[in-house]
Amino acid sequence: MINFLTRYSSLILAVSVVFIQGCGESEQTASKGIMPVVVAPALQKELTITKEIIGQTRAYDNVELVARVQGFLTNRLFKEGQMVKKGDLLFEIEKDQYDADLQTAQAALLKAQALRDNAEIEYNRNKGLVEKNAVSKREYDFANAQYLQAKAAVMSAEAAVKKAQINLNYTSILAPFDGQIGVAYVSVGNLVGTNDTKLATILSVDPMRVQFNIGELDILKFEQKENPSFEETSKYVNVSIYFQNGTKYGQPGKLYFSDNRINPSTGTIMVEALFPNKAKELIPGFYVKVLLESNFTTPGIVIPQSAIMEGQAGSSVYVVGSDSTVSMKMVKTGVSKAPYIQINDGLKEGDLVVTEGLQNLAAGVKVSYTYDLAYAADSTRADPLKPSADSQRAQNKR
């Protein structure tokens, strides 16, 4: 045991000395108050205007089919969920009563026409005779009144025939447009036509509407100053959507409608875009992410969005000076496109802004910083959002 202690005592002593020295160096570094941060240079760039909003798909047309005449449902001629064409026969209501009504009305019309024709003959006869003073004026007036009443009776009979024909037509319920029909609410054999009985719903799903609300300030960013109308602005905005799982829908859309006023309680306006949907990938009621992107660019100073701090006084950033001292600067932000945001006022090209390590910083603190050489390389590229092939991390401690 004594030999063991003698053999390893020197080693234990050496390790203890190294540990004590290491602790001393760490305390010395901490006492200097130098904090490590990550920085990025402010760049002069042109950015497209983008905005992401949650939207919901809506059918282009939505009609609830109802029975407009009363009777027993005799036939259903579709499979629930199938696609139908405009004019397709979907339901039939018993026709016997309405067919009989039509025949009765047609017979009444024939009778009224016969009476009218006879009254016309009598009128013309009395008209000739009254001119020769062969009949009294009173007899002529009576013939004229009978003729006018007969003509009115024909018009009434014609209207009755038209109404009977309409009711008979209502026994055949047709698809009002191309679309997809849903579940049938009523089975064959049920009495329909009472209390506006709903039979089924048909939706037009190609194209598909996507509805969303956009803020007033965002609208102004996209507007063309020379012509701020919605129709003109929509020409300069590309629209795409993403499903909830992050997959991008394969067809681009276009803006086609905006409401006529701003909602005063939310400060937003309802806007709709149209998307082709031939493959029926879009289903009404889907929640999607809408991406609006201008097809024009705006020049300015850009920095990573992660550098922005929001407070009661507005937006601010930490800037590292030439002596590695941090200062806070208030900035005015402009358009953004992840991961960048445009700075309209407060920074100049080349300023180093802190993007990581913001939590424990304060103005006047000394820092050691690292930055990504890709940020500097961005100044030679057209698109600052596309990663550089030779992007690497480099350290510069001061």
Short mmCIF file of C-alpha atoms in Angstrom, two decimals:
data_model
loop_
_atom_site.label_atom_id
_atom_site.label_comp_id
_atom_site.label_asym_id
_atom_site.label_seq_id
_atom_site.Cartn_x
_atom_site.Cartn_y
_atom_site.Cartn_z
CA MET A 1 0.00 0.00 0.00
CA ILE A 2 2.85 2.42 0.81
CA ASN A 3 4.50 1.67 -2.57
CA PHE A 4 1.18 2.39 -4.32
CA LEU A 5 0.78 5.79 -2.67
CA THR A 6 4.37 6.70 -3.39
CA ARG A 7 4.07 5.74 -7.07
CA TYR A 8 0.91 7.81 -7.80
CA SER A 9 1.29 10.74 -5.40
CA SER A 10 3.24 12.82 -7.91
CA LEU A 11 0.59 12.24 -10.61
CA ILE A 12 -2.25 13.30 -8.31
CA LEU A 13 -0.35 16.45 -7.39
CA ALA A 14 0.22 17.36 -11.05
CA VAL A 15 -3.43 16.98 -11.98
CA SER A 16 -4.45 19.16 -9.05
CA VAL A 17 -2.09 21.93 -10.16
CA VAL A 18 -3.44 21.86 -13.75
CA PHE A 19 -7.07 22.03 -12.50
CA ILE A 20 -6.32 25.02 -10.28
CA GLN A 21 -4.58 26.83 -13.16
CA GLY A 22 -7.51 26.16 -15.53
CA CYS A 23 -9.97 27.58 -13.07
CA GLY A 24 -7.86 30.67 -12.72
CA GLU A 25 -7.79 31.26 -16.50
CA SER A 26 -11.61 30.86 -16.85
CA GLU A 27 -12.19 33.36 -14.07
CA GLN A 28 -9.79 35.76 -15.74
CA THR A 29 -11.66 35.51 -19.13
CA ALA A 30 -15.07 35.95 -17.50
CA SER A 31 -13.84 38.97 -15.61
CA LYS A 32 -13.10 40.74 -18.88
CA GLY A 33 -16.88 40.71 -19.76
CA ILE A 34 -16.25 39.78 -23.40
CA MET A 35 -19.28 37.97 -24.82
CA PRO A 36 -19.32 35.72 -27.89
CA VAL A 37 -21.87 36.64 -30.59
CA VAL A 38 -22.62 35.95 -34.27
CA VAL A 39 -22.85 38.88 -36.66
CA ALA A 40 -23.86 39.59 -40.25
CA PRO A 41 -23.02 42.60 -42.43
CA ALA A 42 -25.79 44.85 -43.74
CA LEU A 43 -25.93 44.41 -47.52
CA GLN A 44 -27.24 46.52 -50.37
CA LYS A 45 -29.80 44.26 -52.07
CA GLU A 46 -33.06 44.13 -53.96
CA LEU A 47 -35.80 42.03 -52.39
CA THR A 48 -39.17 40.85 -53.60
CA ILE A 49 -42.13 41.57 -51.34
CA THR A 50 -43.54 38.45 -49.72
CA LYS A 51 -46.34 37.70 -47.29
CA GLU A 52 -47.48 34.41 -45.74
CA ILE A 53 -51.10 34.13 -44.63
CA ILE A 54 -53.37 31.31 -43.52
CA GLY A 55 -56.25 30.78 -45.93
CA GLN A 56 -59.06 28.32 -46.56
CA THR A 57 -60.26 26.67 -49.74
CA ARG A 58 -63.80 27.39 -50.88
CA ALA A 59 -65.89 25.89 -53.67
CA TYR A 60 -66.23 28.22 -56.64
CA ASP A 61 -69.99 27.58 -56.59
CA ASN A 62 -72.06 25.94 -53.87
CA VAL A 63 -75.72 25.03 -54.39
CA GLU A 64 -78.11 23.12 -52.16
CA LEU A 65 -80.56 21.19 -54.32
CA VAL A 66 -84.14 21.43 -53.05
CA ALA A 67 -87.46 20.03 -54.19
CA ARG A 68 -89.53 22.89 -55.62
CA VAL A 69 -92.71 20.85 -55.94
CA GLN A 70 -94.29 18.40 -53.54
CA GLY A 71 -94.37 14.68 -54.20
CA PHE A 72 -92.78 11.33 -53.53
CA LEU A 73 -89.15 10.88 -54.61
CA THR A 74 -89.19 8.16 -57.28
CA ASN A 75 -85.57 8.03 -58.47
CA ARG A 76 -82.00 9.00 -57.63
CA LEU A 77 -79.66 8.82 -60.60
CA PHE A 78 -76.19 9.47 -59.19
CA LYS A 79 -73.60 7.95 -56.91
CA GLU A 80 -72.81 10.04 -53.87
CA GLY A 81 -69.54 11.90 -54.31
CA GLN A 82 -69.38 11.56 -58.09
CA MET A 83 -68.61 14.31 -60.59
CA VAL A 84 -71.63 15.49 -62.58
CA LYS A 85 -72.11 17.66 -65.65
CA LYS A 86 -74.43 20.61 -66.06
CA GLY A 87 -77.89 19.32 -67.04
CA ASP A 88 -77.41 15.79 -65.68
CA LEU A 89 -80.61 14.32 -64.23
CA LEU A 90 -80.08 13.78 -60.50
CA PHE A 91 -83.50 13.20 -58.89
CA GLU A 92 -87.03 12.52 -60.11
CA ILE A 93 -90.28 13.26 -58.27
CA GLU A 94 -93.51 11.48 -59.19
CA LYS A 95 -94.89 13.12 -62.33
CA ASP A 96 -98.48 11.79 -62.62
CA GLN A 97 -100.25 14.64 -60.86
CA TYR A 98 -98.20 17.35 -62.59
CA ASP A 99 -98.61 15.72 -66.01
CA ALA A 100 -102.37 15.65 -65.46
CA ASP A 101 -102.34 19.30 -64.39
CA LEU A 102 -100.55 20.19 -67.60
CA GLN A 103 -103.09 18.35 -69.73
CA THR A 104 -105.95 20.07 -67.91
CA ALA A 105 -104.37 23.45 -68.48
CA GLN A 106 -103.78 22.70 -72.14
CA ALA A 107 -107.45 21.69 -72.57
CA ALA A 108 -108.57 24.90 -70.87
CA LEU A 109 -106.37 26.83 -73.26
CA LEU A 110 -107.97 25.17 -76.30
CA LYS A 111 -111.41 26.06 -74.99
CA ALA A 112 -110.40 29.66 -74.32
CA GLN A 113 -108.90 29.98 -77.79
CA ALA A 114 -112.14 28.68 -79.36
CA LEU A 115 -114.22 31.17 -77.41
CA ARG A 116 -111.84 33.94 -78.35
CA ASP A 117 -112.05 33.05 -82.06
CA ASN A 118 -115.88 33.07 -81.92
CA ALA A 119 -115.89 36.37 -80.02
CA GLU A 120 -113.57 37.84 -82.64
CA ILE A 121 -115.98 36.81 -85.42
CA GLU A 122 -118.92 38.40 -83.59
CA TYR A 123 -116.93 41.55 -82.96
CA ASN A 124 -115.93 41.93 -86.61
CA ARG A 125 -119.54 41.28 -87.75
CA ASN A 126 -120.94 43.91 -85.41
CA LYS A 127 -118.23 46.35 -86.36
CA GLY A 128 -119.32 46.21 -90.01
CA LEU A 129 -122.99 46.45 -89.16
CA VAL A 130 -122.65 49.37 -86.78
CA GLU A 131 -120.96 51.37 -89.53
CA LYS A 132 -124.11 50.77 -91.67
CA ASN A 133 -126.38 51.50 -88.72
CA ALA A 134 -127.69 47.93 -89.00
CA VAL A 135 -127.07 47.26 -85.28
CA SER A 136 -127.10 49.53 -82.31
CA LYS A 137 -123.98 50.95 -80.74
CA ARG A 138 -124.89 49.07 -77.60
CA GLU A 139 -124.79 45.72 -79.40
CA TYR A 140 -121.42 46.61 -80.92
CA ASP A 141 -119.98 47.55 -77.53
CA PHE A 142 -121.19 44.28 -76.04
CA ALA A 143 -119.51 42.27 -78.83
CA ASN A 144 -116.31 44.22 -78.33
CA ALA A 145 -116.34 43.55 -74.55
CA GLN A 146 -116.95 39.85 -75.14
CA TYR A 147 -114.00 39.72 -77.53
CA LEU A 148 -111.66 41.48 -75.06
CA GLN A 149 -112.71 39.12 -72.26
CA ALA A 150 -112.10 36.13 -74.52
CA LYS A 151 -108.59 37.36 -75.33
CA ALA A 152 -107.87 37.83 -71.63
CA ALA A 153 -109.12 34.32 -70.91
CA VAL A 154 -106.67 32.96 -73.50
CA MET A 155 -103.79 34.81 -71.89
CA SER A 156 -104.78 33.41 -68.48
CA ALA A 157 -105.02 29.91 -69.92
CA GLU A 158 -101.61 30.26 -71.56
CA ALA A 159 -100.12 31.29 -68.20
CA ALA A 160 -101.74 28.28 -66.54
CA VAL A 161 -100.19 25.98 -69.16
CA LYS A 162 -96.79 27.59 -68.62
CA LYS A 163 -97.08 27.18 -64.85
CA ALA A 164 -98.15 23.55 -65.19
CA GLN A 165 -95.21 22.91 -67.51
CA ILE A 166 -92.80 24.52 -65.03
CA ASN A 167 -94.12 22.38 -62.19
CA LEU A 168 -93.79 19.28 -64.33
CA ASN A 169 -90.20 20.27 -65.17
CA TYR A 170 -89.49 20.69 -61.44
CA THR A 171 -90.13 16.97 -60.98
CA SER A 172 -86.81 16.43 -62.80
CA ILE A 173 -83.97 17.92 -60.74
CA LEU A 174 -80.91 18.69 -62.88
CA ALA A 175 -77.31 19.63 -62.08
CA PRO A 176 -77.03 23.46 -62.38
CA PHE A 177 -73.31 23.29 -63.29
CA ASP A 178 -70.35 20.94 -63.58
CA GLY A 179 -69.26 19.85 -60.13
CA GLN A 180 -69.15 17.23 -57.42
CA ILE A 181 -72.31 16.10 -55.69
CA GLY A 182 -72.26 15.09 -52.05
CA VAL A 183 -74.39 12.85 -49.88
CA ALA A 184 -78.10 12.44 -50.62
CA TYR A 185 -80.11 13.75 -47.69
CA VAL A 186 -83.35 11.98 -48.70
CA SER A 187 -83.98 8.41 -49.83
CA VAL A 188 -86.25 7.27 -52.65
CA GLY A 189 -89.86 6.91 -51.46
CA ASN A 190 -89.85 9.89 -49.12
CA LEU A 191 -92.25 12.79 -49.50
CA VAL A 192 -90.29 15.88 -50.54
CA GLY A 193 -91.13 19.48 -51.31
CA THR A 194 -92.42 20.36 -47.86
CA ASN A 195 -90.52 23.04 -45.91
CA ASP A 196 -87.91 23.40 -48.70
CA THR A 197 -86.64 19.83 -48.41
CA LYS A 198 -82.89 19.68 -49.10
CA LEU A 199 -81.92 16.80 -51.36
CA ALA A 200 -78.14 17.16 -51.81
CA THR A 201 -75.34 19.70 -52.19
CA ILE A 202 -73.35 20.20 -55.37
CA LEU A 203 -70.02 22.03 -55.43
CA SER A 204 -68.05 23.48 -58.32
CA VAL A 205 -64.41 22.69 -57.44
CA ASP A 206 -62.50 23.62 -60.60
CA PRO A 207 -61.28 26.27 -60.25
CA MET A 208 -61.04 26.40 -56.45
CA ARG A 209 -61.27 29.61 -54.46
CA VAL A 210 -58.81 30.29 -51.63
CA GLN A 211 -60.01 32.91 -49.18
CA PHE A 212 -57.76 34.83 -46.77
CA ASN A 213 -57.52 38.14 -44.91
CA ILE A 214 -54.63 40.54 -45.43
CA GLY A 215 -53.70 43.56 -43.35
CA GLU A 216 -53.99 47.12 -44.55
CA LEU A 217 -50.24 47.77 -44.31
CA ASP A 218 -49.45 44.65 -46.31
CA ILE A 219 -51.82 45.77 -49.05
CA LEU A 220 -49.96 49.05 -49.34
CA LYS A 221 -46.65 47.21 -49.78
CA PHE A 222 -47.94 45.37 -52.83
CA GLU A 223 -49.82 48.28 -54.42
CA GLN A 224 -48.44 49.98 -57.51
CA LYS A 225 -48.15 53.66 -56.68
CA GLU A 226 -49.07 54.84 -60.18
CA ASN A 227 -52.23 52.71 -60.19
CA PRO A 228 -53.22 51.30 -56.79
CA SER A 229 -56.37 49.49 -57.98
CA PHE A 230 -56.79 45.82 -57.07
CA GLU A 231 -56.98 44.81 -60.72
CA GLU A 232 -53.63 46.45 -61.45
CA THR A 233 -51.95 45.23 -58.27
CA SER A 234 -53.01 41.63 -58.93
CA LYS A 235 -50.93 41.64 -62.13
CA TYR A 236 -47.76 42.06 -60.08
CA VAL A 237 -48.42 39.46 -57.37
CA ASN A 238 -47.69 35.74 -57.70
CA VAL A 239 -49.81 33.46 -55.53
CA SER A 240 -48.99 29.93 -54.35
CA ILE A 241 -50.29 27.73 -51.55
CA TYR A 242 -48.86 25.04 -49.27
CA PHE A 243 -50.72 22.18 -47.61
CA GLN A 244 -50.58 21.65 -43.83
CA ASN A 245 -47.79 19.08 -44.26
CA GLY A 246 -45.62 21.68 -46.00
CA THR A 247 -46.11 20.35 -49.53
CA LYS A 248 -46.47 23.02 -52.19
CA TYR A 249 -49.52 22.79 -54.44
CA GLY A 250 -48.36 22.24 -57.97
CA GLN A 251 -50.44 24.92 -59.73
CA PRO A 252 -49.98 28.69 -59.33
CA GLY A 253 -53.01 30.82 -58.61
CA LYS A 254 -54.09 34.37 -59.32
CA LEU A 255 -55.80 37.07 -57.31
CA TYR A 256 -59.28 37.73 -58.58
CA PHE A 257 -61.41 39.33 -55.86
CA SER A 258 -61.15 41.64 -52.86
CA ASP A 259 -63.90 42.83 -50.57
CA ASN A 260 -65.10 46.43 -50.88
CA ARG A 261 -64.03 47.56 -47.40
CA ILE A 262 -61.58 47.03 -44.55
CA ASN A 263 -62.92 45.20 -41.50
CA PRO A 264 -62.73 47.92 -38.82
CA SER A 265 -62.35 45.43 -35.96
CA THR A 266 -59.38 43.55 -37.49
CA GLY A 267 -57.85 46.07 -39.90
CA THR A 268 -57.88 43.44 -42.65
CA ILE A 269 -59.64 42.95 -45.96
CA MET A 270 -60.93 39.67 -47.35
CA VAL A 271 -59.19 38.59 -50.57
CA GLU A 272 -59.69 35.53 -52.76
CA ALA A 273 -57.42 33.77 -55.24
CA LEU A 274 -58.33 31.20 -57.88
CA PHE A 275 -56.42 27.94 -58.39
CA PRO A 276 -56.96 25.35 -61.14
CA ASN A 277 -58.08 22.03 -59.69
CA LYS A 278 -58.50 19.55 -62.52
CA ALA A 279 -56.94 16.71 -60.52
CA LYS A 280 -59.29 17.49 -57.58
CA GLU A 281 -56.37 17.69 -55.12
CA LEU A 282 -57.98 20.65 -53.41
CA ILE A 283 -61.05 19.97 -51.29
CA PRO A 284 -63.31 22.74 -49.97
CA GLY A 285 -62.50 23.52 -46.34
CA PHE A 286 -58.74 22.85 -46.50
CA TYR A 287 -56.60 25.21 -44.42
CA VAL A 288 -53.56 26.23 -46.45
CA LYS A 289 -50.62 28.62 -46.19
CA VAL A 290 -50.91 31.32 -48.84
CA LEU A 291 -47.66 32.83 -50.14
CA LEU A 292 -47.94 36.20 -51.88
CA GLU A 293 -44.82 37.29 -53.74
CA SER A 294 -44.31 40.36 -55.88
CA ASN A 295 -42.79 39.94 -59.33
CA PHE A 296 -40.91 43.20 -58.87
CA THR A 297 -38.07 44.06 -56.48
CA THR A 298 -37.33 46.99 -54.17
CA PRO A 299 -33.71 48.07 -53.49
CA GLY A 300 -32.35 48.76 -50.02
CA ILE A 301 -30.23 47.63 -47.09
CA VAL A 302 -31.00 44.10 -45.88
CA ILE A 303 -30.05 42.16 -42.74
CA PRO A 304 -31.15 38.79 -41.33
CA GLN A 305 -34.54 38.91 -39.62
CA SER A 306 -33.02 37.32 -36.53
CA ALA A 307 -31.17 40.59 -35.81
CA ILE A 308 -34.38 42.57 -35.25
CA MET A 309 -35.55 43.26 -31.70
CA GLU A 310 -39.07 44.58 -31.16
CA GLY A 311 -39.92 46.86 -28.26
CA GLN A 312 -42.34 49.58 -27.23
CA ALA A 313 -40.17 52.19 -28.92
CA GLY A 314 -40.02 50.25 -32.18
CA SER A 315 -37.52 48.00 -33.93
CA SER A 316 -33.84 48.00 -32.97
CA VAL A 317 -30.60 46.09 -33.60
CA TYR A 318 -27.26 45.66 -31.87
CA VAL A 319 -24.35 46.94 -33.98
CA VAL A 320 -20.72 45.95 -33.36
CA GLY A 321 -18.31 48.87 -33.74
CA SER A 322 -14.70 48.87 -34.91
CA ASP A 323 -13.53 48.47 -31.29
CA SER A 324 -15.78 45.40 -30.80
CA THR A 325 -18.14 47.40 -28.59
CA VAL A 326 -21.89 46.91 -29.01
CA SER A 327 -24.31 49.78 -29.50
CA MET A 328 -28.08 49.72 -29.96
CA LYS A 329 -29.62 51.44 -33.00
CA MET A 330 -33.27 52.08 -33.74
CA VAL A 331 -34.25 51.09 -37.28
CA LYS A 332 -37.24 51.36 -39.60
CA THR A 333 -38.01 48.08 -41.30
CA GLY A 334 -39.47 47.53 -44.76
CA VAL A 335 -40.34 44.49 -46.81
CA SER A 336 -39.12 41.07 -45.76
CA LYS A 337 -38.35 37.76 -47.40
CA ALA A 338 -37.16 35.05 -45.07
CA PRO A 339 -34.54 35.08 -43.74
CA TYR A 340 -33.93 38.74 -44.67
CA ILE A 341 -35.63 42.03 -43.87
CA GLN A 342 -35.10 45.39 -45.52
CA ILE A 343 -33.99 48.36 -43.41
CA ASN A 344 -35.36 51.70 -44.60
CA ASP A 345 -33.52 53.82 -42.03
CA GLY A 346 -30.94 53.39 -39.27
CA LEU A 347 -28.18 51.32 -40.92
CA LYS A 348 -25.68 51.68 -43.70
CA GLU A 349 -24.08 49.07 -45.90
CA GLY A 350 -21.35 47.16 -44.07
CA ASP A 351 -22.66 47.67 -40.53
CA LEU A 352 -22.24 44.48 -38.47
CA VAL A 353 -25.46 43.50 -36.72
CA VAL A 354 -25.71 40.82 -34.04
CA THR A 355 -27.89 37.86 -35.07
CA GLU A 356 -27.13 35.38 -32.27
CA GLY A 357 -26.36 35.96 -28.59
CA LEU A 358 -28.75 38.92 -28.21
CA GLN A 359 -30.26 37.82 -24.90
CA ASN A 360 -27.50 38.95 -22.54
CA LEU A 361 -26.21 41.93 -24.53
CA ALA A 362 -26.35 45.57 -23.57
CA ALA A 363 -24.98 48.75 -25.10
CA GLY A 364 -21.29 49.24 -24.29
CA VAL A 365 -20.49 45.53 -23.86
CA LYS A 366 -17.34 44.20 -25.51
CA VAL A 367 -17.83 41.14 -27.72
CA SER A 368 -15.89 38.60 -29.68
CA TYR A 369 -17.76 37.74 -32.82
CA THR A 370 -17.97 35.19 -35.58
CA TYR A 371 -19.61 35.74 -38.91
CA ASP A 372 -20.50 33.76 -41.98
CA LEU A 373 -18.36 34.48 -45.02
CA ALA A 374 -21.44 33.71 -47.12
CA TYR A 375 -22.97 37.02 -46.00
CA ALA A 376 -20.13 38.93 -47.55
CA ALA A 377 -20.27 36.74 -50.64
CA ASP A 378 -23.94 37.66 -51.01
CA SER A 379 -22.95 41.13 -52.17
CA THR A 380 -21.91 39.63 -55.50
CA ARG A 381 -25.04 37.52 -55.96
CA ALA A 382 -28.40 38.57 -57.34
CA ASP A 383 -30.44 36.64 -54.78
CA PRO A 384 -29.36 36.97 -51.13
CA LEU A 385 -31.73 34.20 -50.13
CA LYS A 386 -29.97 31.45 -52.10
CA PRO A 387 -27.19 29.80 -50.01
CA SER A 388 -23.65 30.15 -51.31
CA ALA A 389 -21.92 26.95 -52.41
CA ASP A 390 -18.76 27.77 -50.46
CA SER A 391 -20.54 29.01 -47.35
CA GLN A 392 -18.38 28.41 -44.26
CA ARG A 393 -17.93 29.64 -40.75
CA ALA A 394 -14.96 31.84 -39.94
CA GLN A 395 -13.93 33.27 -36.62
CA ASN A 396 -12.55 36.73 -35.95
CA LYS A 397 -11.83 37.47 -32.32
CA ARG A 398 -10.84 40.93 -31.26
#
